[in-house]
Short mmCIF file of C-alpha atoms in Angstrom, two decimals:
data_model
loop_
_atom_site.label_atom_id
_atom_site.label_comp_id
_atom_site.label_asym_id
_atom_site.label_seq_id
_atom_site.Cartn_x
_atom_site.Cartn_y
_atom_site.Cartn_z
CA MET A 234 62.51 39.27 77.50
CA TRP A 235 62.70 36.02 75.63
CA PHE A 236 64.36 35.71 72.25
CA LEU A 237 62.99 33.03 69.96
CA CYS A 238 65.33 30.93 67.90
CA GLY A 239 64.83 28.18 65.40
CA MET A 240 65.36 25.36 67.89
CA ALA A 241 65.41 24.94 71.66
CA LYS A 242 68.85 24.66 73.25
CA THR A 243 69.75 23.61 76.80
CA PHE A 244 72.59 25.49 78.46
CA LYS A 245 74.62 24.67 81.53
CA SER A 246 73.31 26.27 84.67
CA TRP A 247 74.88 29.64 85.58
CA ASP A 248 73.71 30.52 89.07
CA VAL A 249 76.01 33.11 90.62
CA ASP A 250 74.09 32.92 93.90
CA GLN A 251 74.62 29.19 94.33
CA LEU A 252 76.41 28.42 97.61
CA VAL A 253 79.35 26.03 97.56
CA LEU A 254 78.95 23.62 100.43
CA LEU A 255 82.39 22.05 100.13
CA PRO A 256 85.21 24.31 98.95
CA PRO A 257 87.45 22.78 96.31
CA SER A 258 90.88 21.49 97.22
CA ILE A 259 93.73 23.98 96.82
CA HIS A 260 95.29 21.52 94.39
CA GLU A 261 92.20 21.77 92.17
CA LEU A 262 92.27 25.57 91.79
CA VAL A 263 94.66 25.25 88.85
CA PRO A 264 95.43 22.21 86.66
CA ALA A 265 98.00 19.64 87.70
CA GLY A 266 101.46 20.57 86.49
CA HIS A 267 100.76 24.30 86.76
CA LEU A 268 103.70 26.57 87.63
CA ALA A 269 101.94 27.60 90.86
CA HIS A 270 102.12 24.02 92.16
CA PHE A 271 105.76 23.72 91.10
CA VAL A 272 106.92 26.92 92.85
CA ARG A 273 104.92 26.22 96.03
CA ASP A 274 106.18 22.65 96.37
CA LEU A 275 109.77 23.53 95.49
CA VAL A 276 109.90 26.21 98.19
CA ARG A 277 108.37 23.84 100.75
CA ASP A 278 110.45 20.79 99.94
CA SER A 279 113.74 21.89 98.36
CA LEU A 280 114.84 25.31 99.66
CA ASP A 281 116.60 25.93 102.95
CA LEU A 282 114.81 28.89 104.55
CA SER A 283 116.49 28.66 107.95
CA ALA A 284 118.03 32.12 107.50
CA ILE A 285 114.49 33.53 107.35
CA LEU A 286 112.83 31.27 109.90
CA LYS A 287 115.39 31.95 112.64
CA ALA A 288 114.32 35.61 112.66
CA TYR A 289 110.99 34.56 114.22
CA SER A 290 112.02 33.82 117.78
CA GLU A 291 109.39 35.85 119.65
CA ASP A 292 106.41 33.80 120.89
CA ARG A 293 104.26 36.79 121.79
CA GLY A 294 102.11 38.73 119.39
CA PHE A 295 99.64 37.81 116.67
CA PRO A 296 100.80 34.83 114.57
CA PRO A 297 102.41 36.11 111.33
CA TYR A 298 101.92 34.58 107.92
CA ASP A 299 104.01 31.47 107.31
CA PRO A 300 107.41 32.70 106.01
CA THR A 301 107.58 29.71 103.64
CA MET A 302 104.28 30.78 102.08
CA MET A 303 105.52 34.38 101.78
CA VAL A 304 108.70 33.25 99.99
CA ALA A 305 106.66 31.11 97.60
CA LEU A 306 104.32 34.05 96.97
CA LEU A 307 107.19 36.42 96.13
CA LEU A 308 108.91 33.95 93.83
CA TYR A 309 105.69 33.09 92.02
CA ALA A 310 104.74 36.77 91.67
CA TYR A 311 108.14 37.53 90.15
CA CYS A 312 107.64 34.61 87.75
CA GLN A 313 104.41 36.30 86.64
CA GLY A 314 106.06 39.69 86.17
CA LEU A 315 104.46 41.22 89.27
CA TYR A 316 106.96 43.11 91.43
CA ALA A 317 105.04 45.87 93.23
CA SER A 318 103.58 44.79 96.57
CA ARG A 319 100.18 46.34 95.82
CA ARG A 320 99.81 44.36 92.61
CA ILE A 321 100.87 41.15 94.37
CA ALA A 322 98.29 41.74 97.13
CA GLN A 323 95.61 42.37 94.51
CA ALA A 324 96.51 39.13 92.73
CA CYS A 325 96.13 37.19 95.99
CA GLU A 326 92.50 38.34 96.13
CA GLU A 327 91.60 37.96 92.46
CA ARG A 328 93.69 35.22 90.83
CA VAL A 329 93.18 31.54 91.53
CA ASP A 330 96.80 30.67 90.63
CA PHE A 331 97.95 32.92 93.47
CA MET A 332 95.34 31.33 95.74
CA ALA A 333 96.89 27.95 94.94
CA VAL A 334 100.22 29.27 96.26
CA THR A 335 98.89 31.02 99.38
CA ALA A 336 96.13 28.51 100.21
CA ARG A 337 93.62 31.38 99.72
CA GLN A 338 95.34 33.62 102.24
CA SER A 339 95.53 37.31 101.30
CA PRO A 340 98.37 39.25 102.95
CA ASP A 341 98.04 43.01 102.41
CA PHE A 342 100.57 44.99 100.43
CA ARG A 343 102.29 46.41 103.52
CA THR A 344 102.89 42.91 104.90
CA ILE A 345 104.39 41.80 101.57
CA SER A 346 106.58 44.91 101.33
CA ASP A 347 107.82 44.63 104.92
CA PHE A 348 108.59 40.92 104.51
CA ARG A 349 110.66 41.60 101.40
CA LYS A 350 112.57 44.43 103.08
CA ARG A 351 113.18 42.50 106.30
CA HIS A 352 114.50 39.35 104.60
CA LEU A 353 116.05 40.87 101.47
CA SER A 354 119.53 39.55 102.22
CA ALA A 355 118.27 36.00 102.80
CA LEU A 356 116.08 36.16 99.69
CA SER A 357 119.09 37.17 97.59
CA GLY A 358 120.90 34.10 98.94
CA LEU A 359 118.33 31.84 97.25
CA PHE A 360 120.19 32.36 93.96
CA THR A 361 122.86 29.81 94.89
CA GLN A 362 120.29 27.26 96.06
CA VAL A 363 118.22 27.49 92.89
CA LEU A 364 121.39 27.31 90.76
CA GLN A 365 122.45 24.13 92.56
CA LEU A 366 119.03 22.60 91.85
CA CYS A 367 119.57 23.45 88.18
CA GLN A 368 122.94 21.69 88.36
CA LYS A 369 121.38 18.57 89.83
CA ALA A 370 118.80 18.61 87.04
CA GLY A 371 121.61 18.61 84.45
CA LEU A 372 120.93 22.15 83.20
CA VAL A 373 124.45 23.48 83.92
CA ARG A 374 127.43 22.04 82.07
CA LEU A 375 129.81 25.04 81.93
CA GLY A 376 131.05 24.13 78.48
CA HIS A 377 130.55 27.71 77.33
CA VAL A 378 129.56 30.71 79.44
CA ALA A 379 128.63 34.10 77.98
CA LEU A 380 129.08 37.25 80.05
CA ASP A 381 127.36 40.59 79.53
CA GLY A 382 125.89 43.56 81.37
CA THR A 383 122.67 45.48 80.97
CA LYS A 384 121.67 48.92 82.23
CA LEU A 385 118.52 49.06 84.37
CA ARG A 386 116.78 52.15 85.66
CA ALA A 387 117.15 53.05 89.31
CA ASN A 388 114.21 54.09 91.45
CA ALA A 389 115.23 57.71 90.92
CA SER A 390 114.89 60.38 88.27
CA LYS A 391 117.94 61.62 86.41
CA HIS A 392 116.46 65.11 86.80
CA LYS A 393 117.04 64.84 90.56
CA ALA A 394 120.81 64.74 90.02
CA MET A 395 123.16 67.72 90.23
CA SER A 396 126.72 68.11 89.02
CA TYR A 397 129.52 69.25 91.32
CA GLY A 398 130.01 72.37 89.21
CA ARG A 399 126.37 73.33 89.62
CA MET A 400 126.56 72.57 93.34
CA LYS A 401 129.37 75.10 93.69
CA THR A 402 127.20 77.84 92.16
CA ALA A 403 123.84 76.74 93.61
CA GLU A 404 125.02 76.42 97.23
CA PRO A 405 125.99 80.10 97.84
CA ALA A 406 122.97 81.37 95.89
CA LEU A 407 120.59 79.13 97.81
CA ALA A 408 122.29 79.94 101.13
CA ALA A 409 121.90 83.66 100.46
CA GLU A 410 118.22 83.17 99.59
CA VAL A 411 117.60 81.14 102.74
CA ALA A 412 119.42 83.76 104.85
CA ARG A 413 117.31 86.53 103.32
CA TRP A 414 114.10 84.62 103.98
CA LEU A 415 115.17 83.87 107.55
CA ALA A 416 115.81 87.58 108.07
CA GLU A 417 112.38 88.37 106.64
CA ALA A 418 110.80 85.75 108.93
CA THR A 419 112.58 87.24 111.96
CA ALA A 420 111.46 90.76 111.03
CA SER A 421 107.93 89.47 110.53
CA ASP A 422 107.99 87.86 114.00
CA VAL A 423 109.07 91.15 115.56
CA ARG A 424 106.24 93.02 113.85
CA GLU A 425 103.67 90.40 114.86
CA ASP A 426 104.90 90.37 118.47
CA ALA A 427 104.49 94.14 118.59
CA ALA A 428 101.04 93.88 117.03
CA TYR A 429 99.62 90.78 118.74
CA GLY A 430 101.71 90.30 121.89
CA GLY A 431 104.46 87.88 122.82
CA ASP A 432 102.35 84.93 124.04
CA GLN A 433 102.76 83.05 120.74
CA ARG A 434 105.88 80.95 120.16
CA GLY A 435 106.67 82.31 116.71
CA ASP A 436 109.92 80.32 116.40
CA GLU A 437 108.77 77.77 113.80
CA LEU A 438 110.13 78.24 110.32
CA PRO A 439 107.49 78.65 107.59
CA ASP A 440 107.11 75.79 105.12
CA TRP A 441 108.55 77.83 102.27
CA VAL A 442 111.72 78.44 104.31
CA ARG A 443 112.03 74.82 105.45
CA THR A 444 111.80 73.55 101.85
CA LYS A 445 114.71 75.70 100.69
CA GLN A 446 116.66 74.90 103.84
CA HIS A 447 116.16 71.18 103.29
CA ARG A 448 117.38 71.46 99.68
CA LEU A 449 120.42 73.43 100.84
CA GLU A 450 121.26 70.68 103.36
CA LYS A 451 120.98 68.03 100.63
CA ILE A 452 123.27 69.97 98.31
CA ARG A 453 125.86 70.45 101.03
CA ALA A 454 125.76 66.77 102.00
CA ALA A 455 126.11 65.61 98.38
CA LYS A 456 128.92 68.11 97.77
CA ALA A 457 130.79 66.84 100.83
CA GLU A 458 130.39 63.21 99.67
CA LEU A 459 131.81 64.03 96.22
CA GLU A 460 134.76 65.84 97.76
CA ALA A 461 135.45 62.98 100.18
CA ALA A 462 135.30 60.44 97.31
CA ALA A 463 137.73 62.51 95.22
CA GLN A 464 140.18 62.82 98.12
CA ASP A 465 139.96 59.09 98.79
CA LYS A 466 140.72 58.38 95.13
CA VAL A 467 143.84 60.56 95.27
CA ARG A 468 144.91 58.89 98.53
CA ARG A 469 144.67 55.40 96.97
CA LYS A 470 146.65 56.48 93.91
CA THR A 471 149.33 58.03 96.12
CA GLN A 472 149.71 54.82 98.10
CA GLN A 473 150.16 52.79 94.91
CA ARG A 474 152.79 55.10 93.41
CA GLU A 475 156.48 55.12 94.20
CA PRO A 476 157.80 57.60 96.81
CA PRO A 477 157.51 61.22 95.57
CA SER A 478 160.48 62.75 93.79
CA ASP A 479 161.86 66.27 94.09
CA ARG A 480 161.71 66.66 90.32
CA PRO A 481 158.95 68.85 88.96
CA ARG A 482 156.16 67.03 87.13
CA ALA A 483 156.30 67.12 83.34
CA GLY A 484 153.36 68.08 81.19
CA ARG A 485 150.55 70.56 81.55
CA PRO A 486 149.23 71.44 85.01
CA PRO A 487 145.91 69.79 85.97
CA THR A 488 142.73 71.70 85.15
CA HIS A 489 141.51 71.27 88.72
CA PRO A 490 143.50 70.55 91.91
CA PRO A 491 144.01 66.90 92.94
CA GLY A 492 141.50 65.71 95.51
CA THR A 493 138.63 67.83 94.16
CA PRO A 494 135.76 66.39 92.09
CA HIS A 495 135.41 67.24 88.43
CA ASP A 496 132.68 69.78 87.72
CA ARG A 497 130.78 67.22 85.62
CA THR A 498 130.69 64.64 88.46
CA GLN A 499 127.05 64.16 89.51
CA ARG A 500 125.24 62.96 92.59
CA ASN A 501 121.55 61.98 92.69
CA PHE A 502 119.53 63.20 95.66
CA THR A 503 116.94 60.38 95.52
CA ASP A 504 119.34 57.42 95.18
CA PRO A 505 122.91 58.66 95.69
CA ASP A 506 124.39 55.26 94.75
CA SER A 507 122.88 55.29 91.25
CA ARG A 508 124.68 56.87 88.30
CA ILE A 509 123.89 58.45 84.95
CA MET A 510 124.49 55.73 82.31
CA LYS A 511 124.30 55.71 78.55
CA THR A 512 122.03 53.22 76.80
CA ARG A 513 120.83 52.75 73.24
CA ASP A 514 117.75 54.80 74.10
CA GLY A 515 119.65 57.67 75.70
CA PHE A 516 120.85 58.40 79.22
CA ILE A 517 119.21 56.91 82.31
CA GLN A 518 119.70 57.09 86.06
CA GLY A 519 120.50 53.49 86.80
CA TYR A 520 122.76 50.57 87.60
CA ASN A 521 124.83 48.09 85.58
CA ALA A 522 123.53 44.53 86.10
CA GLN A 523 125.83 41.63 85.23
CA ALA A 524 125.03 38.02 84.31
CA ALA A 525 127.15 35.04 83.27
CA VAL A 526 124.95 32.53 81.43
CA ASP A 527 125.57 28.86 80.68
CA ALA A 528 125.12 28.13 76.97
CA ASP A 529 123.24 24.82 77.24
CA HIS A 530 119.98 25.99 78.87
CA GLN A 531 120.54 29.73 79.45
CA VAL A 532 120.90 29.29 83.22
CA ILE A 533 122.53 32.21 85.02
CA VAL A 534 125.60 30.83 86.82
CA ALA A 535 126.88 34.14 88.23
CA GLN A 536 125.32 37.56 88.72
CA GLY A 537 126.27 40.90 90.16
CA LEU A 538 125.47 44.59 90.10
CA THR A 539 127.58 47.74 90.09
CA ASN A 540 127.12 51.47 89.73
CA LEU A 541 130.08 51.67 87.33
CA ALA A 542 129.00 52.12 83.72
CA SER A 543 132.05 50.25 82.37
CA ASP A 544 132.11 46.44 82.28
CA VAL A 545 135.89 46.08 82.27
CA HIS A 546 136.19 45.52 86.04
CA GLN A 547 133.47 42.85 86.19
CA LEU A 548 135.00 39.90 84.36
CA GLU A 549 137.28 38.61 87.11
CA PRO A 550 134.63 38.84 89.90
CA MET A 551 132.20 36.92 87.66
CA LEU A 552 134.80 34.20 87.05
CA LYS A 553 135.35 33.84 90.79
CA GLN A 554 131.61 33.65 91.40
CA VAL A 555 131.12 30.95 88.76
CA ARG A 556 133.66 28.77 90.57
CA ARG A 557 132.19 29.57 93.99
CA ASN A 558 128.58 28.90 92.94
CA THR A 559 129.10 25.71 90.93
CA GLY A 560 132.28 24.22 92.35
CA ARG A 561 134.12 24.29 89.03
CA GLN A 562 135.15 26.71 86.32
CA ALA A 563 133.80 27.17 82.81
CA ARG A 564 135.85 25.78 79.93
CA GLU A 565 135.06 28.72 77.61
CA LEU A 566 133.87 32.29 78.09
CA SER A 567 132.69 34.84 75.56
CA ALA A 568 132.23 38.56 76.20
CA ASP A 569 131.95 41.76 74.20
CA ALA A 570 134.58 44.46 73.79
CA GLY A 571 133.65 46.14 77.07
CA TYR A 572 135.50 43.36 78.93
CA CYS A 573 138.65 43.40 76.79
CA SER A 574 141.85 44.30 78.64
CA GLU A 575 145.26 42.77 79.25
CA HIS A 576 144.35 42.17 82.89
CA ASN A 577 141.12 40.33 82.04
CA LEU A 578 142.72 38.15 79.37
CA LYS A 579 145.48 37.28 81.82
CA ALA A 580 142.83 36.32 84.39
CA LEU A 581 141.21 33.98 81.86
CA ASN A 582 144.55 32.35 81.10
CA ARG A 583 145.39 31.97 84.79
CA ARG A 584 142.12 30.10 85.38
CA HIS A 585 142.57 27.94 82.25
CA VAL A 586 139.45 29.37 80.63
CA ARG A 587 139.59 29.68 76.85
CA GLY A 588 138.36 33.18 76.13
CA TYR A 589 136.56 34.70 73.17
CA VAL A 590 136.51 38.39 74.03
CA ALA A 591 135.84 40.96 71.31
CA THR A 592 138.67 43.43 70.77
CA GLY A 593 136.45 45.93 68.97
CA ARG A 594 132.86 46.69 68.17
CA GLN A 595 131.41 44.15 65.74
CA GLN A 596 129.89 45.73 62.65
CA HIS A 597 126.55 44.47 61.41
CA GLY A 598 127.12 41.43 59.20
CA ALA A 599 130.84 41.24 60.02
CA ALA A 600 132.43 37.82 60.44
CA SER A 601 134.33 38.64 63.62
CA ALA A 602 134.32 41.15 66.48
CA THR A 603 137.82 42.50 65.98
CA GLY A 604 136.69 45.95 64.86
CA ALA A 605 139.13 48.65 63.83
CA ARG A 606 140.97 48.68 67.15
CA LYS A 607 144.73 48.88 66.78
CA THR A 608 146.58 46.36 68.93
CA ILE A 609 150.21 46.00 69.94
CA PRO A 610 151.93 42.80 68.76
CA LYS A 611 152.95 40.26 71.41
CA THR A 612 150.14 41.33 73.74
CA ARG A 613 147.19 39.23 74.86
CA VAL A 614 144.74 41.63 73.21
CA HIS A 615 146.57 41.27 69.88
CA ALA A 616 146.55 37.47 70.20
CA MET A 617 142.81 37.56 70.93
CA LYS A 618 142.25 39.72 67.85
CA LEU A 619 144.06 37.15 65.70
CA ARG A 620 142.08 34.28 67.26
CA LEU A 621 138.75 35.87 66.42
CA ARG A 622 139.85 36.98 62.96
CA GLN A 623 141.18 33.55 61.95
CA ALA A 624 138.03 31.70 63.04
CA LYS A 625 135.69 34.31 61.45
CA TRP A 626 132.06 33.16 61.55
CA ARG A 627 133.08 29.80 63.06
CA SER A 628 134.45 31.53 66.16
CA ARG A 629 132.88 30.53 69.46
CA TYR A 630 132.30 34.23 70.05
CA ARG A 631 129.17 33.90 67.93
CA LEU A 632 127.51 32.09 70.87
CA ARG A 633 127.49 35.24 73.01
CA LYS A 634 124.52 36.93 71.36
CA GLN A 635 122.37 33.80 71.35
CA VAL A 636 123.16 32.92 74.99
CA VAL A 637 123.21 35.98 77.22
CA GLU A 638 121.25 38.61 75.31
CA PRO A 639 118.03 36.51 75.18
CA VAL A 640 118.23 36.21 78.97
CA PHE A 641 118.11 39.98 79.33
CA GLY A 642 115.24 40.01 76.85
CA GLN A 643 113.29 37.50 78.91
CA ILE A 644 113.84 39.49 82.11
CA LYS A 645 113.20 42.96 80.71
CA GLN A 646 110.67 42.32 77.94
CA ALA A 647 108.82 39.08 78.72
CA ARG A 648 108.63 39.62 82.49
CA GLY A 649 108.65 43.41 82.37
CA PHE A 650 111.46 44.12 84.84
CA ARG A 651 112.95 47.42 83.62
CA GLN A 652 113.34 49.40 86.83
CA PHE A 653 114.41 48.55 90.36
CA LEU A 654 111.96 49.08 93.22
CA LEU A 655 114.55 49.58 95.94
CA ARG A 656 117.27 52.17 96.43
CA GLY A 657 120.89 51.94 97.46
CA LEU A 658 123.59 49.74 95.96
CA ALA A 659 123.31 46.93 98.53
CA GLN A 660 119.51 46.64 98.31
CA VAL A 661 119.43 46.90 94.51
CA ALA A 662 122.12 44.20 94.25
CA ALA A 663 119.96 41.91 96.40
CA GLU A 664 116.94 42.71 94.22
CA TRP A 665 118.88 41.76 91.08
CA SER A 666 119.96 38.50 92.72
CA LEU A 667 116.30 37.68 93.38
CA ILE A 668 115.42 38.45 89.75
CA CYS A 669 118.16 36.06 88.57
CA SER A 670 116.92 33.39 90.99
CA VAL A 671 113.46 33.58 89.45
CA HIS A 672 114.93 33.30 85.94
CA ASN A 673 116.70 30.06 86.91
CA LEU A 674 113.56 28.85 88.67
CA LEU A 675 111.63 29.18 85.42
CA LYS A 676 114.35 27.30 83.55
CA LEU A 677 114.06 24.52 86.15
CA ALA A 678 110.29 24.49 85.78
CA GLY A 679 110.57 24.28 82.00
CA ALA A 680 112.80 21.20 82.28
CA ARG A 681 110.18 19.19 84.18
CA GLY A 682 108.82 17.56 81.07
#
């Protein structure tokens, strides 16, 4: 059907059946200066991938995809906020920017997932290389570094966790139920043998018995791990204390014997290394991700991950990593009240880092982060409280919010990384390292102009 209009108009030809005799160059799929070109060329020309390449020593078999291309694909996908292997594989087939990275190759999702799992340790090591490239580009000056932690969801549901107290009551009840069902299954086998003969095996457990049995085994294993961890904690404390005395201990007796877990101690069956952690939006099953960020260009100069909800034990390891990654130490460091302790302030002083660590929770609109915390005179915490109070709004502590918190916002909000894909502390730590590498990569890309 033709539609008449007031004047004739010529349109560009749109022939979807037109064959392309000469395919366009890969470099012409996206405009010059596109992030896809930058990531692809940086991986090819600037990163040392020998740790990955040396794993391919077998000459036999079908040729695999180029590991350099696979690394570039993963890094570029993470830059685009794509983390699941199925979504990355789909992008390789549908998006021209991904085609510019892979040269129009389309690895399937299983290949992408297996490559990431196989080389996860080497991929996490790219953080230092990318950080050093940022240093060479003048993006890291270490004049002021802000340290903070953020809680990220584990690849596990908090509803799949069970407390030690509940384990103690659930184990005997579940064991009794399994024993009763096993007895019923045995009686049923005897009746069926009498009715149908003994030529059938009849020794397999029914599915409904195996499910309960499997859950009972998980509960027992988790219960044993909690008990072993509690005993190890007591053993370490005993070694640190002075030799025992014959005098009776003063004070009230403990509510539960030493070396036994507290009833509220939990263990998750899906990811046992993850922990229940409190966030502003409630409780999650997750991990505590750490980042030390340089103030000049918001480059992450140190990163780490722990399953401890508290930040207080993370300051000193982050200081050591800053020195190890960059070759020198920061002149200043700011951190919130979660990092405030005599030990941490002493560590800052020992490394000649001028610290601005909050001694209390900062109220909205308050000039300093001293809070209402009572401090003991002639202590480092008290001296820090006076430092922040005297400087008020001019204190260098004010830099913390505008340096490190936007980085977490970019990772979690802009690029949509709110939950880990992998499980286990070691693998999740490597995944966080890769996320931080991509953040620095984007900062390096933004400094090109």
